[in-house]
PDB file of C-alpha atoms in Angstrom:
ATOM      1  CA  UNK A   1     359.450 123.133 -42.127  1.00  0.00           C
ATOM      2  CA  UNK A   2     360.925 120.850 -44.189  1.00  0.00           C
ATOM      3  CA  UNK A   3     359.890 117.734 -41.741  1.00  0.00           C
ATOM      4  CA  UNK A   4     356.086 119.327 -42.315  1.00  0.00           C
ATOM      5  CA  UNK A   5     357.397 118.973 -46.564  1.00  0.00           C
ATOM      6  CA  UNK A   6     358.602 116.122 -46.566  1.00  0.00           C
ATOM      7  CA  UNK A   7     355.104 114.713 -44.399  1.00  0.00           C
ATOM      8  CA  UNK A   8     353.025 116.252 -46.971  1.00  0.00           C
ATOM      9  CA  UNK A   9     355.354 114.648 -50.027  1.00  0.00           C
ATOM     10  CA  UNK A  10     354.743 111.284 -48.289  1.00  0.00           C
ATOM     11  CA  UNK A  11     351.185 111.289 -47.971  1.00  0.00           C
ATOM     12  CA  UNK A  12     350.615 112.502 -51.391  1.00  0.00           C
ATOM     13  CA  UNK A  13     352.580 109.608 -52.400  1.00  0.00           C
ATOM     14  CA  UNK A  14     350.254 107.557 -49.907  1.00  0.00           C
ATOM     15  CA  UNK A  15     347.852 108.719 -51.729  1.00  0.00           C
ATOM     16  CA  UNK A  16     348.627 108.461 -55.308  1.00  0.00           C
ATOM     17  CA  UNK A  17     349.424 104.804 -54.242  1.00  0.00           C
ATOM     18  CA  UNK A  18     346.334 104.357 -52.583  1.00  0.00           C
ATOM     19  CA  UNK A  19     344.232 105.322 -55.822  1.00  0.00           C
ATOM     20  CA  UNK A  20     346.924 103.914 -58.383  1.00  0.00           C
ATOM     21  CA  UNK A  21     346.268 100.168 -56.382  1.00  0.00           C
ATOM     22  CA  UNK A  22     342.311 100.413 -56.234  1.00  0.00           C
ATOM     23  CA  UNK A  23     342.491 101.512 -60.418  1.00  0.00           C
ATOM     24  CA  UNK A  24     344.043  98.299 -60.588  1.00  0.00           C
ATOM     25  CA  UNK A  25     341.669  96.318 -58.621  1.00  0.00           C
ATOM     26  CA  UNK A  26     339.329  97.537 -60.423  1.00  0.00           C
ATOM     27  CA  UNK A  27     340.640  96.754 -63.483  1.00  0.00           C
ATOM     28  CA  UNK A  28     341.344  93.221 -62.718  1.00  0.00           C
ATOM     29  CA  UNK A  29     337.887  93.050 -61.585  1.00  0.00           C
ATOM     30  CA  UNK A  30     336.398  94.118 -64.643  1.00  0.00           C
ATOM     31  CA  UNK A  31     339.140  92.898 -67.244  1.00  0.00           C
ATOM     32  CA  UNK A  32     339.952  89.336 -65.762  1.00  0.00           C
ATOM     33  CA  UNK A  33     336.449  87.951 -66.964  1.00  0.00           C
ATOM     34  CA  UNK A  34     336.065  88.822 -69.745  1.00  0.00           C
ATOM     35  CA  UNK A  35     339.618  87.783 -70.866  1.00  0.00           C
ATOM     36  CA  UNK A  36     338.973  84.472 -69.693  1.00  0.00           C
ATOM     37  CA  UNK A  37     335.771  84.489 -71.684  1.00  0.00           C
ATOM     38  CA  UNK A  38     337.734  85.232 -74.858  1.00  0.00           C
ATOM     39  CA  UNK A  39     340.520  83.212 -73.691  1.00  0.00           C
ATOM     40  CA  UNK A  40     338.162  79.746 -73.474  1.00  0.00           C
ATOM     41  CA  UNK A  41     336.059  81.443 -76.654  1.00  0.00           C
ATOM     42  CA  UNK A  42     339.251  81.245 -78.581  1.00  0.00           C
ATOM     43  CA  UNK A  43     340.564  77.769 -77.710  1.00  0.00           C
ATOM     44  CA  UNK A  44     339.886  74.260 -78.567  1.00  0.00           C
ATOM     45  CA  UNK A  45     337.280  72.156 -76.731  1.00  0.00           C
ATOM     46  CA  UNK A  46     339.598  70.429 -75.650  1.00  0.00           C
ATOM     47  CA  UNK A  47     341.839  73.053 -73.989  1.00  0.00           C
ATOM     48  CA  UNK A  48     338.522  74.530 -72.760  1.00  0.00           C
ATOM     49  CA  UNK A  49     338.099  71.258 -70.826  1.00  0.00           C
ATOM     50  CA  UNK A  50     341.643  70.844 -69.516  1.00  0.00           C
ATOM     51  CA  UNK A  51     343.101  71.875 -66.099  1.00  0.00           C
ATOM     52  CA  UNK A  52     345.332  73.443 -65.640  1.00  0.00           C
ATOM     53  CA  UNK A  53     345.123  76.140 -68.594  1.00  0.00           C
ATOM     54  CA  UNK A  54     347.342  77.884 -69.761  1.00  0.00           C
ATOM     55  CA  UNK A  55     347.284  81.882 -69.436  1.00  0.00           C
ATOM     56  CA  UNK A  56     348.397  82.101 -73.493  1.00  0.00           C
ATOM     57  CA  UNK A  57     345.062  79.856 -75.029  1.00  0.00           C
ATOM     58  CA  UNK A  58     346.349  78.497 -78.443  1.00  0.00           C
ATOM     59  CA  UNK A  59     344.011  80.569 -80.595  1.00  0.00           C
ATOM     60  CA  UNK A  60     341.274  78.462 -82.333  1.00  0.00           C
ATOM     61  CA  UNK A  61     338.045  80.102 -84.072  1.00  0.00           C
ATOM     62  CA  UNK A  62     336.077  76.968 -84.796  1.00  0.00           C
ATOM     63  CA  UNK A  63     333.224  77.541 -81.679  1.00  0.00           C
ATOM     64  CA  UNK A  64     332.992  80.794 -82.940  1.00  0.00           C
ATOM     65  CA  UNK A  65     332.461  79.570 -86.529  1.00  0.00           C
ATOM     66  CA  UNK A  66     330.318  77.266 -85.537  1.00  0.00           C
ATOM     67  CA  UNK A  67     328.294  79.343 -83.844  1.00  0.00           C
ATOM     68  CA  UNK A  68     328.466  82.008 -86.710  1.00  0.00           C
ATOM     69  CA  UNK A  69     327.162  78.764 -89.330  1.00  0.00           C
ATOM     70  CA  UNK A  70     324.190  77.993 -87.172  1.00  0.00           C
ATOM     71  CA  UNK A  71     321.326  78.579 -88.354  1.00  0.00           C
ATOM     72  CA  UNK A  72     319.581  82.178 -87.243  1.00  0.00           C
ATOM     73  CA  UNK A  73     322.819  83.379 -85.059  1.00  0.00           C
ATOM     74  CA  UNK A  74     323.683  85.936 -88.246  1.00  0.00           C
ATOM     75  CA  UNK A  75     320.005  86.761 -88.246  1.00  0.00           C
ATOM     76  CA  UNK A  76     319.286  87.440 -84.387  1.00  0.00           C
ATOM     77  CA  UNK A  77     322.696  89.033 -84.287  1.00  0.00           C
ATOM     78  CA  UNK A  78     321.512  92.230 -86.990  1.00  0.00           C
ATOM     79  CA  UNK A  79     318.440  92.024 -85.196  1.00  0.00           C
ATOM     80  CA  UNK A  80     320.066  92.641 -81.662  1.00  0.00           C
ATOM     81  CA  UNK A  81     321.748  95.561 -83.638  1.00  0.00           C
ATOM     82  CA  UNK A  82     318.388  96.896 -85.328  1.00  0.00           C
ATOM     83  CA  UNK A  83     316.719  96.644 -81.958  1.00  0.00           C
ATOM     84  CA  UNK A  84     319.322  98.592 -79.559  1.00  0.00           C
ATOM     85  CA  UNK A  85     319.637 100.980 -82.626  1.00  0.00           C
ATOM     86  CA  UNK A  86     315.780 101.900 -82.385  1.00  0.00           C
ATOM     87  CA  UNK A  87     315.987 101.929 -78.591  1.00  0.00           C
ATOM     88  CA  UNK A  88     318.399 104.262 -78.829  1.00  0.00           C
ATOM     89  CA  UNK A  89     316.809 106.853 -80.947  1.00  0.00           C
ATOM     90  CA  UNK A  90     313.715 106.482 -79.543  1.00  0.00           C
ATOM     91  CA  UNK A  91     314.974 106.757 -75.517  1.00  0.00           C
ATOM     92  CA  UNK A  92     316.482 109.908 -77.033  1.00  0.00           C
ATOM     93  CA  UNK A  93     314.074 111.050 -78.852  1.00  0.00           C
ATOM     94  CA  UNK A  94     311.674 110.881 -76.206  1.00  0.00           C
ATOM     95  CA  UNK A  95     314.031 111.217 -73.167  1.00  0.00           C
ATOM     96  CA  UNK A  96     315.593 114.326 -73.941  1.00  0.00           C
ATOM     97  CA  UNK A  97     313.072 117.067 -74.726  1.00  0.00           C
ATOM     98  CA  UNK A  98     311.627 115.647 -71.422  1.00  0.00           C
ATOM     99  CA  UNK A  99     314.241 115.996 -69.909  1.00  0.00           C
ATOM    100  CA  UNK A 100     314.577 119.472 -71.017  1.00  0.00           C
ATOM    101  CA  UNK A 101     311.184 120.625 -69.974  1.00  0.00           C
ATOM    102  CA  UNK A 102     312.126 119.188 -66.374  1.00  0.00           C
ATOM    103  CA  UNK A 103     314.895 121.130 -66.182  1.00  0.00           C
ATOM    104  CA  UNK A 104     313.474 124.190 -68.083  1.00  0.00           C
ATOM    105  CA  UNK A 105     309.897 124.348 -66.235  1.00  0.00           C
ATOM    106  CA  UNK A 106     308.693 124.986 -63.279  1.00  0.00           C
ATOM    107  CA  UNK A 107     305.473 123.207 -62.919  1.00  0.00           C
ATOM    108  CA  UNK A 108     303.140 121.592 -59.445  1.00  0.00           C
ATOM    109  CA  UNK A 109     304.189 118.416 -58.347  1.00  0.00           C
ATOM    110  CA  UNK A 110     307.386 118.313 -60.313  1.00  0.00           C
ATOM    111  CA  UNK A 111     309.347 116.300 -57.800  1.00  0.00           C
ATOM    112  CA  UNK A 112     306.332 113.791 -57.930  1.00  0.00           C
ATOM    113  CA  UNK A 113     306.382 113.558 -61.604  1.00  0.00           C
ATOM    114  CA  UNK A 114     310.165 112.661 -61.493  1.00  0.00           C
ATOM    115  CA  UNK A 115     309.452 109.978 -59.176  1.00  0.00           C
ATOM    116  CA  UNK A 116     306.983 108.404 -60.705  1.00  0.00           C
ATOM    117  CA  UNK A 117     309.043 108.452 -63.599  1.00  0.00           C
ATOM    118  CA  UNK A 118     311.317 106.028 -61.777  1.00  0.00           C
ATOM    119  CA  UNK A 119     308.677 104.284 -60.161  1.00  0.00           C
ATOM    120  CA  UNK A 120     307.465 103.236 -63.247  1.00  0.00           C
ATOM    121  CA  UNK A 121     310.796 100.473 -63.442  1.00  0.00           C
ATOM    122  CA  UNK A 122     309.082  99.393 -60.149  1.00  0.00           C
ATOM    123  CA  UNK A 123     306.749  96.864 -61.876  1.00  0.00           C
ATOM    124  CA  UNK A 124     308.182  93.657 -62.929  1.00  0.00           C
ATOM    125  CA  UNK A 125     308.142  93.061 -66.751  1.00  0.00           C
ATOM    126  CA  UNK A 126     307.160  89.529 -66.161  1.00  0.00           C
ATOM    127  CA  UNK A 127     304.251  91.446 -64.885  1.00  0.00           C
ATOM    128  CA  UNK A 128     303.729  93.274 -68.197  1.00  0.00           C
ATOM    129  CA  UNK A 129     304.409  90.264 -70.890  1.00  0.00           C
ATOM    130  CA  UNK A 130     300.989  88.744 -70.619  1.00  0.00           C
ATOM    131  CA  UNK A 131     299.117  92.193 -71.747  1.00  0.00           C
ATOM    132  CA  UNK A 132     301.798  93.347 -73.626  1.00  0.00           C
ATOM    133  CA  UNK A 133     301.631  90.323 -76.052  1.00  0.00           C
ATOM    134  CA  UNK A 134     297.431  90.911 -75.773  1.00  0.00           C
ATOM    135  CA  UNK A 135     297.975  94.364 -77.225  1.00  0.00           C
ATOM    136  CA  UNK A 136     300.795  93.472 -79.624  1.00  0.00           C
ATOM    137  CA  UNK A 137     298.684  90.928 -81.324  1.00  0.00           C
ATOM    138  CA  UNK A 138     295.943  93.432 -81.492  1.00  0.00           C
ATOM    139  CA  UNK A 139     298.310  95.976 -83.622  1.00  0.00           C
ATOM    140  CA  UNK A 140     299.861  93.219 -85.838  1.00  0.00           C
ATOM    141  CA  UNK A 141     303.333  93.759 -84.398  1.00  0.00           C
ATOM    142  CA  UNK A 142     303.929  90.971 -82.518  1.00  0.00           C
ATOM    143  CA  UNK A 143     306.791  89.246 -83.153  1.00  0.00           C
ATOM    144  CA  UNK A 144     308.507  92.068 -84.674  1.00  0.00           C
ATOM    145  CA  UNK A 145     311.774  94.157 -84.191  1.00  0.00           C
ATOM    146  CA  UNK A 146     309.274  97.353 -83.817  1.00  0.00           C
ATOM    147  CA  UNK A 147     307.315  95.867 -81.076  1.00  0.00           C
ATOM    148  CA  UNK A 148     310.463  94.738 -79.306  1.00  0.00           C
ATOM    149  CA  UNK A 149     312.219  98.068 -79.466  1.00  0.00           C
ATOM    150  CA  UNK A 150     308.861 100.108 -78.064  1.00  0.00           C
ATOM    151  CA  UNK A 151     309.838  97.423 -74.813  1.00  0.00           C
ATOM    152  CA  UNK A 152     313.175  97.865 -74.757  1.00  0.00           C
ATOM    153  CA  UNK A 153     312.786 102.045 -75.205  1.00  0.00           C
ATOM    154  CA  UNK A 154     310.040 101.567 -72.218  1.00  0.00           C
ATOM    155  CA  UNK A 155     312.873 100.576 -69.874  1.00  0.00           C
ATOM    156  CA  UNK A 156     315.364 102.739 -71.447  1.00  0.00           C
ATOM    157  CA  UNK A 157     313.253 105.924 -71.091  1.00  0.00           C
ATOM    158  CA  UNK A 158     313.075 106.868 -67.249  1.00  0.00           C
ATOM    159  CA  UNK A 159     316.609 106.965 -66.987  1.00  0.00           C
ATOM    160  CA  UNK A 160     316.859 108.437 -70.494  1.00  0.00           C
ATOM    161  CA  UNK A 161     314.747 111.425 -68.717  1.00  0.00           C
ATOM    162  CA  UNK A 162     316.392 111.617 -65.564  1.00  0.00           C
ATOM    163  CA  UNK A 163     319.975 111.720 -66.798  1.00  0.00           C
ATOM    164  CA  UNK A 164     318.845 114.148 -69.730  1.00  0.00           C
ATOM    165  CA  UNK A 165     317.370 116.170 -66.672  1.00  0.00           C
ATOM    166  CA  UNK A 166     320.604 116.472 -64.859  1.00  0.00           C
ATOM    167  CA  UNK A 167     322.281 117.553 -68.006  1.00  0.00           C
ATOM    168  CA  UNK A 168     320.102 120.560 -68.969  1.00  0.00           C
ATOM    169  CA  UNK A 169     320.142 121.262 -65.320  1.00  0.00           C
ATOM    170  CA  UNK A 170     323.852 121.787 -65.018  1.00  0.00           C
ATOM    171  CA  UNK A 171     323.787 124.145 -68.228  1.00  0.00           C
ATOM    172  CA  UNK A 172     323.044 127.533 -66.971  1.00  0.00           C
ATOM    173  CA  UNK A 173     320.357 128.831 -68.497  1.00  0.00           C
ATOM    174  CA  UNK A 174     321.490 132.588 -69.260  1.00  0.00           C
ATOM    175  CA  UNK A 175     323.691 131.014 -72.444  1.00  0.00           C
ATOM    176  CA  UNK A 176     320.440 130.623 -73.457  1.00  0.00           C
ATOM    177  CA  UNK A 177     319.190 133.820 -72.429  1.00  0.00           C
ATOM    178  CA  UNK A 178     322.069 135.420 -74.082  1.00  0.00           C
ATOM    179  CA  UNK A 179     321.661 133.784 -77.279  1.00  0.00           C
ATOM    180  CA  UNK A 180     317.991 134.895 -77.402  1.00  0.00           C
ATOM    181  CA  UNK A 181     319.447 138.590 -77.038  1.00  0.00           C
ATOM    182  CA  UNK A 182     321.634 137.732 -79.975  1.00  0.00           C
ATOM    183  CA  UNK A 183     318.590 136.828 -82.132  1.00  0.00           C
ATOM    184  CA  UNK A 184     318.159 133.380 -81.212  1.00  0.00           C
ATOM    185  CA  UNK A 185     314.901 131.993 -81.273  1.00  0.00           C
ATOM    186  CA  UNK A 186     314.056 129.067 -78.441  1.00  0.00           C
ATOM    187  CA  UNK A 187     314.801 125.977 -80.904  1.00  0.00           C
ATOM    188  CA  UNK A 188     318.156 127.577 -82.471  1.00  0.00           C
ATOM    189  CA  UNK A 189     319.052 128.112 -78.770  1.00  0.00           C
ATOM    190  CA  UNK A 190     319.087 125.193 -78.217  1.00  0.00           C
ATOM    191  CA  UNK A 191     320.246 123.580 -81.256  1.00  0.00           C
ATOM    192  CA  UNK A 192     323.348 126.033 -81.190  1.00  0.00           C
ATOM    193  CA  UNK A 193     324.258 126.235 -77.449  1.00  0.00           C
ATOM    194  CA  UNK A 194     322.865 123.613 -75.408  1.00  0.00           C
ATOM    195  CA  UNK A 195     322.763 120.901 -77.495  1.00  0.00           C
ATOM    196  CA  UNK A 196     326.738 120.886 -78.365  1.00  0.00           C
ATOM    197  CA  UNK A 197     327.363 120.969 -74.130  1.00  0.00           C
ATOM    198  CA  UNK A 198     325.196 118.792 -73.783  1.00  0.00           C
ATOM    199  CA  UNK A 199     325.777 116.115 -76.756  1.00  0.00           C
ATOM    200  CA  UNK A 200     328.340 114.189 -74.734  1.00  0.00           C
ATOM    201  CA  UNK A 201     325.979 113.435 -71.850  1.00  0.00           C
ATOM    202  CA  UNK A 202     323.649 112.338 -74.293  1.00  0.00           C
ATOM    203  CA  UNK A 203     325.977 109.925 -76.401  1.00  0.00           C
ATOM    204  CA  UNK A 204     326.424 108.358 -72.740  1.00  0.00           C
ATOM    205  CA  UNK A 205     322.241 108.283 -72.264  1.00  0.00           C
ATOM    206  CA  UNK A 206     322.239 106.477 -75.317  1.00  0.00           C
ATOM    207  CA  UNK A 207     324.903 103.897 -74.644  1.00  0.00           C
ATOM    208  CA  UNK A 208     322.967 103.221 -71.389  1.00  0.00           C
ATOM    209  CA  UNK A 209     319.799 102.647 -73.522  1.00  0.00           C
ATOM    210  CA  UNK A 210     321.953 100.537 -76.050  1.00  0.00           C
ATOM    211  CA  UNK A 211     323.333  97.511 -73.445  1.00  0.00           C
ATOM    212  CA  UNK A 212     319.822  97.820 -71.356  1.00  0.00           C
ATOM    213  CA  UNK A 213     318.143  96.886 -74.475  1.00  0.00           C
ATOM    214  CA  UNK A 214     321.971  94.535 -76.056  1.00  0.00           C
ATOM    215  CA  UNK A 215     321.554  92.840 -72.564  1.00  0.00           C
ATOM    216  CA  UNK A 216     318.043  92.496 -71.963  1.00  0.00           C
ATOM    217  CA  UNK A 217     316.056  89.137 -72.688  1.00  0.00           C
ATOM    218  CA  UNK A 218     312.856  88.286 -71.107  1.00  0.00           C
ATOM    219  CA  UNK A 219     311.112  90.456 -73.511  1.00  0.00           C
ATOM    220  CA  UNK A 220     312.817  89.184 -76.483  1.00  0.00           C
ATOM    221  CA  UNK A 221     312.009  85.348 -75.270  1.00  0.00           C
ATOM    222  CA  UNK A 222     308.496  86.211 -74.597  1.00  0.00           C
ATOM    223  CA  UNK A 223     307.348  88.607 -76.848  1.00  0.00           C
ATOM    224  CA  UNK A 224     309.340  86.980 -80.372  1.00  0.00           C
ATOM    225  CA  UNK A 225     309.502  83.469 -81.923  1.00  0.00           C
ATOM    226  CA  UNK A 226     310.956  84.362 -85.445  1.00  0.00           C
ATOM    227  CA  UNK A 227     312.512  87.528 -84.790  1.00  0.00           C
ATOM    228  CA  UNK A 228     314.539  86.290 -81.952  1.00  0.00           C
ATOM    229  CA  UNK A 229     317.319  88.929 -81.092  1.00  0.00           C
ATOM    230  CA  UNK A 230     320.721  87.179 -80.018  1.00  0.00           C
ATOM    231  CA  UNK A 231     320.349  86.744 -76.565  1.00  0.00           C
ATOM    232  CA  UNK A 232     316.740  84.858 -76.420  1.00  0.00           C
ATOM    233  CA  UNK A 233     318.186  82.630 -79.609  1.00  0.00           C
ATOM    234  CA  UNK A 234     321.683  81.913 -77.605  1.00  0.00           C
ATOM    235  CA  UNK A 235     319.087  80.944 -74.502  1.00  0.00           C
ATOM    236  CA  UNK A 236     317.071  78.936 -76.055  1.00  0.00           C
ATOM    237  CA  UNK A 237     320.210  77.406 -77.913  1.00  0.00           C
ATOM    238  CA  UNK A 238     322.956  77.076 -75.581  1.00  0.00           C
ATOM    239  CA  UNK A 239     321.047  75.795 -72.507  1.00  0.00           C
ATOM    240  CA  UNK A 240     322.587  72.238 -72.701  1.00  0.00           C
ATOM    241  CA  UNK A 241     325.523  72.710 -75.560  1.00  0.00           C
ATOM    242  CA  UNK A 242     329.025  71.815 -74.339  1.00  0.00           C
ATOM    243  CA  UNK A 243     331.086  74.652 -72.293  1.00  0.00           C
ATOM    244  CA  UNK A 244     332.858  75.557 -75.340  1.00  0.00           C
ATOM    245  CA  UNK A 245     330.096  76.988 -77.111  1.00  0.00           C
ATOM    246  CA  UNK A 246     328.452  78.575 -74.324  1.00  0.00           C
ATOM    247  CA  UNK A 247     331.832  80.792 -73.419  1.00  0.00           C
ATOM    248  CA  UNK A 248     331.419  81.419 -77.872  1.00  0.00           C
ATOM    249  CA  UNK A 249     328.024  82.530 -77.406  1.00  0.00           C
ATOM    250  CA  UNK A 250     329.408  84.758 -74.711  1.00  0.00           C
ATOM    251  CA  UNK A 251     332.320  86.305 -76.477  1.00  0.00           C
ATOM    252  CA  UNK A 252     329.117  86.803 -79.364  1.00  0.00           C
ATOM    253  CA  UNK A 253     327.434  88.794 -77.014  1.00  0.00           C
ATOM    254  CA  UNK A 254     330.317  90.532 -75.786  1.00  0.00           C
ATOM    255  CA  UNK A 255     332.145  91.699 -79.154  1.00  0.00           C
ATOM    256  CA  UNK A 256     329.637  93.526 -80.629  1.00  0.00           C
ATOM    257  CA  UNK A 257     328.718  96.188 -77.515  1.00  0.00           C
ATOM    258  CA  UNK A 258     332.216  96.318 -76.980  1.00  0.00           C
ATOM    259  CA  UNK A 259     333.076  97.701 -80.609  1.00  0.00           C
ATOM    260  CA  UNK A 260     330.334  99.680 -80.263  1.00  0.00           C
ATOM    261  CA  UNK A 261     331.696 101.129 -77.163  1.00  0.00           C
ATOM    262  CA  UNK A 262     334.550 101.548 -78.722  1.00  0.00           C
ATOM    263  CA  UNK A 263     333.669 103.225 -81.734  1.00  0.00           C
ATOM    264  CA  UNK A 264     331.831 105.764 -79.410  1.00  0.00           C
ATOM    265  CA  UNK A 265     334.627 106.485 -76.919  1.00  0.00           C
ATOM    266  CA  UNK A 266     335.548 110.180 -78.210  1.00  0.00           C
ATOM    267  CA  UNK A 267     332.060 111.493 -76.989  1.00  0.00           C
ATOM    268  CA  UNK A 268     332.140 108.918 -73.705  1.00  0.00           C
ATOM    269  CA  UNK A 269     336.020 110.600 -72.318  1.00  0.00           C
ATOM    270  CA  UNK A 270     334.352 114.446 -73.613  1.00  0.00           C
ATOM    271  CA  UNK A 271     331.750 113.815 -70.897  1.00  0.00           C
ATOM    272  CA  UNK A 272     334.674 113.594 -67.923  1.00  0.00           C
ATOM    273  CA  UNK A 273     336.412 115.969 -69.913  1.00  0.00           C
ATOM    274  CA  UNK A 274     339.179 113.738 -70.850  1.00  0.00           C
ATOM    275  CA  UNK A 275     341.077 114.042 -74.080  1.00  0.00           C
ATOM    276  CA  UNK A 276     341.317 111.663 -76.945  1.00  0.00           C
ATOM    277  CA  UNK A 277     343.810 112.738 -79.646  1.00  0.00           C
TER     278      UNK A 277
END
């Protein structure tokens, strides 16, 4: 018996070691970049240029500032903001009641409808640009954050819809059932029951929607020329600049969605039921 104990002891400590070591690789893997980013963002051309460097940069803000004084980065940066801001709302806005319904409804050739809800990402937007800008120009918003964020909340919306759909779906639906007994109509059955279980979920939906739209640039190039958001301008910009200001422009396009994230991270751990205090 206690050989048998002392087996089991050692493989949960197998295992514990197992998972603590692949945390860690993963970690590296995702942490190691973009320190170096910040690292090489944060030093002087020169050390940016140097090998070997050293793993403690001497801090130096002057690509960033430079960056920050050229003309239109302060511009396209609010209007990378305004446009993942409107992509959000609108992938929610949109996303979720469908998502709802799916979950809700029974209907013929539901399964179908779902798929061709993803199928939809199928087509290339390179594919799209060319009528896109057609009908844009028709309805006087081309070149504009509106027309930009109807894109980005085009890609944002199937998986707005499908993740929205797997959230209603795992909500049983006799709390709502109960809450109509209780003298609940439909919309404060929702409002009051499933939407607080299923806010969390959501919050996550719209963070997805926020870096697809934060990270996404074709459209922007194609479809703006004044209203550039910050990752067409830093394209367009950056293409032949020295190292040290394309690893600024990075850390530009890095800060931002990482506050964000950060900002946001109560409702992101309440989805895997973590706690924050």
């Amino acid at each position: 018996m206690t050989g048998a104990v002392l087996t089991l002891a050692q493989r949960q400590r197998r295992t514990r070691m197992i998972l603590l070591t692949g945390a860690t690789l993963v970690s590296l893997w995702v942490a190691l970049p973009i320190y170096f980013l910040l690292a090489n963002a944060l030093s002087t051309p020169e050390a940016v240029n140097s090998f070997p460097k050293n793993a403690v940069p001497h801090l130096d803000v002057g690509s960033i500032q430079y960056l920050l004084d050229y003309e239109g980065v302060l511009k396209s940066l609010f209007n990378s903001l305004a446009v993942a801001m409107l992509t959000m709302v609108g992938s929610i806005t949109l996303g979720a009641p469908a998502g709802y319904a799916l979950a809700r409804y029974e209907f013929k050739g539901k399964g179908g409808f779902r798929m061709l809800i993803m199928l939809t990402r199928a087509f290339p937007l390179p594919l799209l640009a060319l009528p896109l800008t057609v009908y844009f120009i028709r309805w006087g918003i081309d070149d504009s954050l509106i027309g930009l964020a109807l894109v980005h909340t085009m890609l944002a919306l199937p998986f707005s819809v499908l993740i929205t759909y797997s959230l209603f779906s795992g909500i049983p639906v006799e709390l709502e059932e109960a809450a109509w007994v209780f003298g609940c109509n439909k919309l404060q059955a929702f409002a009051r029951v499933v939407l607080p279980l299923a806010l969390p979920g959501m919050v996550a939906s719209a963070v997805f929607a926020f870096i697809i739209s934060w990270n996404e640039v074709f459209a922007a190039s194609v479809l703006t020329v004044q209203n550039r958001t910050l990752t067409a301008l830093l394209l367009q910009s950056l293409d032949y600049a020295p190292l040290h200001l394309k690893f600024a422009g990075g850390a530009l396009l890095v800060l931002p969605a990482a506050v964000f994230m950060f900002l946001i991270r109560k409702h992101m751990f309440a989805m895997w039921g973590i706690s924050n205090r």
